[in-house]
Amino acid sequence: MARSRDYGSTRNSGALKERQAQRERCERALIELDATARIGHHEIPRLEREIRHRLADWRAMLRREILEAREILRNLVVGRIAFNPRPEARVYEFSGRGSFGRLLAGTTSPVSVVTPAGFEPAISTLKGSRPGPG
C-alpha cells in the first residue's frame, strides 16, 4: 500500500513540476506579446539591428579588455555553464543562466551623479530655492 502512495505522490510531483514549467512558459510568452504590442511590429527589425550593433561593440571591448571581461562575466553568469559536445558539427553547445542584477548594482557618490535635463526645477525646489513668478 505504501508503494502505491509513493508512486502516486511521485506522479503528482512530476505533474506539478510540468504544470509549473508550462505556466512559466506561458508567462514568458505573455511578456513577449506585451512587449511586442507596446513596441509595435514595425519597430522590431530596427531594435534587432540596434541590439546586434551594441553586442558587436561589447564583444570587441571584451576581446580588448580581458580582465574587465572576466569580471563582467563573473557578475553575469549564475552558477555553472554546461558544455555539451556535438561531434557531428565538431562544436560544443553551451548553456547557462545569467542575471544583470550584480552587473547593474554598485555604488556612486553624489558628486558623480548628474541631473537629467528637464529636472532642474524639481531639484531646485528640493534645495529650497523656488523659481520666481514669470
Short mmCIF file of C-alpha atoms in Angstrom, two decimals:
data_model
loop_
_atom_site.label_atom_id
_atom_site.label_comp_id
_atom_site.label_asym_id
_atom_site.label_seq_id
_atom_site.Cartn_x
_atom_site.Cartn_y
_atom_site.Cartn_z
CA MET A 1 0.00 0.00 0.00
CA ALA A 2 2.84 2.41 0.83
CA ARG A 3 4.36 1.91 -2.59
CA SER A 4 1.20 2.95 -4.41
CA ARG A 5 1.10 6.13 -2.33
CA ASP A 6 4.76 6.83 -3.13
CA TYR A 7 4.10 6.25 -6.80
CA GLY A 8 1.08 8.50 -6.69
CA SER A 9 2.95 11.29 -4.93
CA THR A 10 5.85 10.96 -7.38
CA ARG A 11 3.43 11.08 -10.28
CA ASN A 12 1.67 14.10 -8.79
CA SER A 13 5.00 15.79 -8.11
CA GLY A 14 6.05 15.26 -11.73
CA ALA A 15 2.71 16.57 -12.98
CA LEU A 16 3.04 19.59 -10.70
CA LYS A 17 6.55 20.35 -11.97
CA GLU A 18 5.36 20.06 -15.57
CA ARG A 19 2.42 22.33 -14.82
CA GLN A 20 4.75 24.92 -13.24
CA ALA A 21 7.09 24.75 -16.24
CA GLN A 22 4.11 25.21 -18.57
CA ARG A 23 2.96 28.20 -16.51
CA GLU A 24 6.42 29.78 -16.71
CA ARG A 25 6.48 29.28 -20.49
CA CYS A 26 3.05 30.92 -20.77
CA GLU A 27 4.15 33.84 -18.58
CA ARG A 28 7.25 34.38 -20.76
CA ALA A 29 5.08 34.27 -23.88
CA LEU A 30 2.71 36.86 -22.39
CA ILE A 31 5.61 39.13 -21.52
CA GLU A 32 6.93 38.86 -25.08
CA LEU A 33 3.49 39.55 -26.54
CA ASP A 34 3.02 42.55 -24.27
CA ALA A 35 6.43 43.93 -25.22
CA THR A 36 5.71 43.38 -28.92
CA ALA A 37 2.35 45.12 -28.61
CA ARG A 38 3.90 48.11 -26.84
CA ILE A 39 6.80 48.38 -29.28
CA GLY A 40 4.91 47.59 -32.46
CA HIS A 41 5.87 45.06 -35.10
CA HIS A 42 7.43 47.69 -37.36
CA GLU A 43 10.00 48.60 -34.66
CA ILE A 44 11.29 45.06 -34.08
CA PRO A 45 13.72 44.91 -37.07
CA ARG A 46 15.22 48.28 -36.11
CA LEU A 47 15.60 47.18 -32.48
CA GLU A 48 17.21 43.90 -33.53
CA ARG A 49 19.75 45.81 -35.66
CA GLU A 50 20.48 48.17 -32.75
CA ILE A 51 20.92 45.30 -30.30
CA ARG A 52 23.21 43.41 -32.70
CA HIS A 53 25.28 46.56 -33.21
CA ARG A 54 25.63 47.09 -29.45
CA LEU A 55 26.53 43.43 -28.91
CA ALA A 56 29.24 43.74 -31.54
CA ASP A 57 30.63 46.76 -29.66
CA TRP A 58 30.56 44.81 -26.38
CA ARG A 59 32.27 41.79 -27.94
CA ALA A 60 35.03 43.98 -29.36
CA MET A 61 35.56 45.68 -26.00
CA LEU A 62 35.56 42.36 -24.14
CA ARG A 63 38.22 40.98 -26.50
CA ARG A 64 40.42 44.03 -25.92
CA GLU A 65 39.95 44.25 -22.15
CA ILE A 66 40.46 40.70 -20.85
CA LEU A 67 40.49 41.49 -17.10
CA GLU A 68 37.34 43.61 -17.33
CA ALA A 69 35.69 40.92 -19.47
CA ARG A 70 36.33 38.28 -16.82
CA GLU A 71 34.87 40.49 -14.11
CA ILE A 72 31.78 41.23 -16.19
CA LEU A 73 31.27 37.52 -16.87
CA ARG A 74 31.63 36.72 -13.17
CA ASN A 75 28.85 39.20 -12.49
CA LEU A 76 26.60 38.00 -15.33
CA VAL A 77 26.82 34.20 -15.02
CA VAL A 78 24.74 32.50 -12.34
CA GLY A 79 26.04 29.06 -11.44
CA ARG A 80 27.88 26.95 -13.97
CA ILE A 81 27.97 26.94 -17.74
CA ALA A 82 27.31 23.48 -19.21
CA PHE A 83 29.19 22.48 -22.37
CA ASN A 84 27.83 19.64 -24.50
CA PRO A 85 29.79 18.24 -27.45
CA ARG A 86 28.17 17.97 -30.87
CA PRO A 87 30.63 15.70 -32.69
CA GLU A 88 28.69 15.76 -35.96
CA ALA A 89 29.19 19.53 -36.18
CA ARG A 90 32.58 19.48 -34.40
CA VAL A 91 31.42 22.13 -31.94
CA TYR A 92 30.31 22.45 -28.34
CA GLU A 93 26.95 23.87 -27.35
CA PHE A 94 26.88 25.75 -24.10
CA SER A 95 24.10 26.93 -21.87
CA GLY A 96 23.71 28.52 -18.50
CA ARG A 97 21.81 31.10 -16.53
CA GLY A 98 22.59 34.76 -16.30
CA SER A 99 21.45 37.83 -14.42
CA PHE A 100 22.06 41.55 -14.86
CA GLY A 101 21.45 42.15 -11.15
CA ARG A 102 25.05 42.04 -10.00
CA LEU A 103 26.26 43.84 -13.12
CA LEU A 104 23.97 46.81 -12.57
CA ALA A 105 24.42 47.00 -8.81
CA GLY A 106 27.07 49.27 -7.40
CA THR A 107 27.73 52.45 -5.53
CA THR A 108 28.27 56.04 -6.53
CA SER A 109 28.99 59.33 -4.87
CA PRO A 110 26.57 62.26 -5.12
CA VAL A 111 29.32 64.27 -6.81
CA SER A 112 29.37 61.91 -9.80
CA VAL A 113 25.61 61.97 -10.37
CA VAL A 114 24.30 64.41 -12.95
CA THR A 115 20.71 65.64 -13.01
CA PRO A 116 18.96 64.72 -16.27
CA ALA A 117 17.83 67.63 -18.42
CA GLY A 118 14.34 68.81 -17.55
CA PHE A 119 14.55 68.06 -13.83
CA GLU A 120 16.26 71.27 -12.72
CA PRO A 121 13.14 72.97 -11.25
CA ALA A 122 12.22 69.91 -9.18
CA ILE A 123 15.75 69.63 -7.83
CA SER A 124 16.00 73.35 -7.05
CA THR A 125 12.66 73.07 -5.19
CA LEU A 126 14.15 70.33 -3.04
CA LYS A 127 17.03 72.65 -2.18
CA GLY A 128 14.60 75.34 -1.02
CA SER A 129 15.00 77.81 -3.87
CA ARG A 130 11.86 78.27 -5.91
CA PRO A 131 11.73 79.95 -9.28
CA GLY A 132 10.15 83.39 -9.04
CA PRO A 133 6.97 84.34 -10.90
CA GLY A 134 7.40 84.78 -14.65
#
